[in-house]
Amino acid sequence: MARGDARRDVELVEDDEDATAGAPPGDGTRPGTTAGDEPSGASHRTRRRLLVAGAALLALLVVGAVVAQSVVTSRERARMAAVAGLPGVVDPADGPMRLLRTSTDGELLMASARTPDGLLVASRETTDGAASVVAFDPADGAVAWEVELIGPGSALDVLPDGEVVRSHGACETYGTERDLLVCLADNGADVVGRGTLAQLLPTETRLVVFDARDGSVVTDLSAAAGEPLASRAMVVLADLVVLAGTGESTAQVRAVAADGSVAWQTSFPTTTTTADGSRVDLRATSDAVALLTPDALRLIDASGETRQQVALASDTRMATASGYAVAVTAQDTVVVRPDGIRRVAGTWVRLTVDDGSAPGLVLTSDERGLHAWDVDGRALWTSVPTPTGYEALLLDGRVLIGNGTALDALDAGTGEPLWHADGLLPDSGTTTDGRYVLVLAPRPGGSAPDVLVALDATDGQRSWAADLSEPVSAILPVHGVLVAYSYDVSPDGGGLVTHVLR
């Protein structure tokens, strides 16, 4: 519209000039006036041209601002779309968030999957041995569906002394359309005594594929789960369901196909300790599974071949990232990839969000600073000071990491500082929706994490802040849902308290 108005003004000026050109010669004034009484035709034209030019300039400025805002919005949407669904990323935080629902049952933090409809999925176990899978709305806790996997009355007879820790089930997103869930449950238990651990093998194990929309059973794979094992674990690798557990001095791994056939299986000798029993930890990378036993870490590919193996102490902890597994020892960090094993100095810094903008990047930290390593274990850069936490975000080529009451953004390729934001509590949890970096902060003059702050991920500027109406200790992304939690330690308190933020 603005450009159309400008064209009409130009046409009016041209019409005036044509009229003057056809008038009889003279002084150019109307009868009864003098030359000083009225502006000349040239002055009229000049003023109209100035008005036209101003209108056109204003129109261009408005259009330019709209286009610039559109470009910014498009970039933000592109950044958000690029990370949507990645582990550690939360749903879009369009404005100041509030505490939506408070719960004391801990089920929010136990959720192991999310459906395409936004429901969280968790396993429920009862003292009588029953186990079920439940899908609920995180906003209000309403249960959309619940399916029983193991019926009541199936609890094992346990030792008279000791604390009984029952096996906890888990679900994973499954299928090419991510519209299925595969869930594992058994009725095994651990009995913890004074410095001892007795593992009771399950008498019933269920492995079932569900339709995530309504909980209907698609395939029952329980017959393919194999013999009863302790310390059961499950991951999804492409179209395979990979199970692991411990038996008689062995760690056993098997891959089950969608039709219930066993694609492959393998086993490894392992050790059993009086205090910890015989345990396994199973994690998936982008193209393999990592199996941690008390004495070794192994990387097994999708065909069942052991690609790498490294001996480790029993107190080693393991994690996985895209394309590799990490073993954190007391001396260093062991990075295990299909093509080799690298040991790098420092304690591993976990990327809670990794958008792939710095492929193969590994971060560690020690008293000398924050260290970055490439896929071959070569040192890239070191940044000082040493960060206070052991978690970071990789977002759009930036490493975002907390340091005391500040959050720093570093160039992932060079370690050069990009921005610095003070007055925050990043060690109480930091996450992102791709556009904002969400972090807790104290109120002015305070020290408790009472405020949720959104920083622009590109420059660290505060975009908005929201006072939280309840005391919280930290924030945590749970399958896209932002959850704040605290511990009620009062005599009448219920322990863990969780809040959904939206």
Short mmCIF file of N, CA, C and O in Angstrom, two decimals, residues 344-349 361-374 378-387 401 410:
data_model
loop_
_atom_site.label_atom_id
_atom_site.label_comp_id
_atom_site.label_asym_id
_atom_site.label_seq_id
_atom_site.Cartn_x
_atom_site.Cartn_y
_atom_site.Cartn_z
N VAL A 344 42.05 -39.18 26.74
CA VAL A 344 42.31 -37.74 26.78
C VAL A 344 42.30 -37.28 28.22
O VAL A 344 41.65 -37.88 29.09
N ALA A 345 43.03 -36.21 28.48
CA ALA A 345 43.19 -35.71 29.84
C ALA A 345 41.91 -35.03 30.32
O ALA A 345 41.18 -34.40 29.55
N GLY A 346 41.67 -35.15 31.63
CA GLY A 346 40.56 -34.44 32.24
C GLY A 346 39.32 -35.30 32.42
O GLY A 346 39.23 -36.44 31.95
N THR A 347 38.35 -34.72 33.10
CA THR A 347 37.05 -35.36 33.34
C THR A 347 36.08 -34.95 32.25
O THR A 347 35.99 -33.77 31.89
N TRP A 348 35.37 -35.93 31.74
CA TRP A 348 34.46 -35.68 30.62
C TRP A 348 33.39 -34.65 30.98
O TRP A 348 32.79 -34.69 32.06
N VAL A 349 33.14 -33.72 30.06
CA VAL A 349 32.06 -32.74 30.17
C VAL A 349 30.97 -33.17 29.19
O VAL A 349 31.19 -33.18 27.98
N LEU A 361 33.17 -33.50 18.46
CA LEU A 361 33.74 -32.71 19.54
C LEU A 361 33.58 -33.43 20.88
O LEU A 361 32.51 -33.90 21.23
N VAL A 362 34.68 -33.50 21.63
CA VAL A 362 34.70 -34.04 22.98
C VAL A 362 35.27 -32.98 23.90
O VAL A 362 36.29 -32.36 23.59
N LEU A 363 34.63 -32.76 25.04
CA LEU A 363 35.08 -31.76 26.01
C LEU A 363 35.47 -32.46 27.31
O LEU A 363 34.80 -33.40 27.75
N THR A 364 36.56 -32.00 27.90
CA THR A 364 36.97 -32.44 29.23
C THR A 364 37.39 -31.23 30.04
O THR A 364 37.60 -30.14 29.49
N SER A 365 37.51 -31.45 31.34
CA SER A 365 37.85 -30.33 32.22
C SER A 365 38.82 -30.81 33.30
O SER A 365 38.69 -31.93 33.80
N ASP A 366 39.78 -29.97 33.65
CA ASP A 366 40.65 -30.22 34.79
C ASP A 366 41.11 -28.88 35.34
O ASP A 366 40.57 -27.82 34.96
N GLU A 367 42.11 -28.90 36.23
CA GLU A 367 42.53 -27.66 36.87
C GLU A 367 43.14 -26.66 35.89
O GLU A 367 43.26 -25.47 36.20
N ARG A 368 43.47 -27.10 34.69
CA ARG A 368 44.07 -26.21 33.69
C ARG A 368 43.03 -25.49 32.84
O ARG A 368 43.36 -24.54 32.14
N GLY A 369 41.79 -25.97 32.85
CA GLY A 369 40.76 -25.31 32.08
C GLY A 369 39.83 -26.30 31.39
O GLY A 369 39.79 -27.50 31.73
N LEU A 370 39.08 -25.80 30.42
CA LEU A 370 38.18 -26.60 29.60
C LEU A 370 38.92 -26.97 28.32
O LEU A 370 39.42 -26.10 27.61
N HIS A 371 38.96 -28.27 27.99
CA HIS A 371 39.72 -28.74 26.84
C HIS A 371 38.76 -29.29 25.79
O HIS A 371 37.78 -29.98 26.12
N ALA A 372 39.06 -29.03 24.53
CA ALA A 372 38.29 -29.56 23.40
C ALA A 372 39.19 -30.48 22.59
O ALA A 372 40.36 -30.17 22.32
N TRP A 373 38.63 -31.62 22.16
CA TRP A 373 39.37 -32.64 21.41
C TRP A 373 38.57 -33.00 20.16
O TRP A 373 37.34 -33.00 20.17
N ASP A 374 39.29 -33.34 19.08
CA ASP A 374 38.58 -33.72 17.86
C ASP A 374 38.36 -35.23 17.83
O ASP A 374 38.67 -35.95 18.78
N ARG A 378 42.92 -35.38 19.04
CA ARG A 378 43.87 -34.27 19.01
C ARG A 378 43.28 -33.07 19.74
O ARG A 378 42.09 -32.78 19.62
N ALA A 379 44.15 -32.38 20.49
CA ALA A 379 43.71 -31.20 21.23
C ALA A 379 43.37 -30.07 20.26
O ALA A 379 44.17 -29.75 19.36
N LEU A 380 42.22 -29.46 20.43
CA LEU A 380 41.80 -28.33 19.59
C LEU A 380 42.07 -27.00 20.28
O LEU A 380 42.63 -26.09 19.68
N TRP A 381 41.67 -26.87 21.52
CA TRP A 381 41.85 -25.63 22.26
C TRP A 381 41.62 -25.86 23.74
O TRP A 381 41.06 -26.88 24.15
N THR A 382 42.08 -24.92 24.53
CA THR A 382 41.85 -24.91 25.97
C THR A 382 41.36 -23.52 26.36
O THR A 382 41.92 -22.52 25.92
N SER A 383 40.31 -23.48 27.16
CA SER A 383 39.74 -22.21 27.61
C SER A 383 39.83 -22.14 29.12
O SER A 383 39.59 -23.13 29.82
N VAL A 384 40.22 -20.99 29.62
CA VAL A 384 40.27 -20.77 31.06
C VAL A 384 39.28 -19.66 31.41
O VAL A 384 38.97 -18.81 30.56
N PRO A 385 38.74 -19.65 32.63
CA PRO A 385 39.04 -20.54 33.73
C PRO A 385 38.34 -21.89 33.61
O PRO A 385 37.54 -22.10 32.69
N THR A 386 38.66 -22.78 34.54
CA THR A 386 38.02 -24.09 34.59
C THR A 386 36.54 -23.92 34.93
O THR A 386 36.20 -23.22 35.88
N PRO A 387 35.64 -24.51 34.15
CA PRO A 387 34.21 -24.38 34.46
C PRO A 387 33.87 -25.08 35.77
O PRO A 387 34.58 -26.00 36.21
N ILE A 401 28.53 -23.04 28.49
CA ILE A 401 28.94 -23.73 29.70
C ILE A 401 28.93 -22.78 30.89
O ILE A 401 29.24 -21.59 30.75
N LEU A 410 31.31 -20.07 23.92
CA LEU A 410 32.61 -20.17 23.28
C LEU A 410 32.43 -20.69 21.87
O LEU A 410 31.54 -21.51 21.60
#
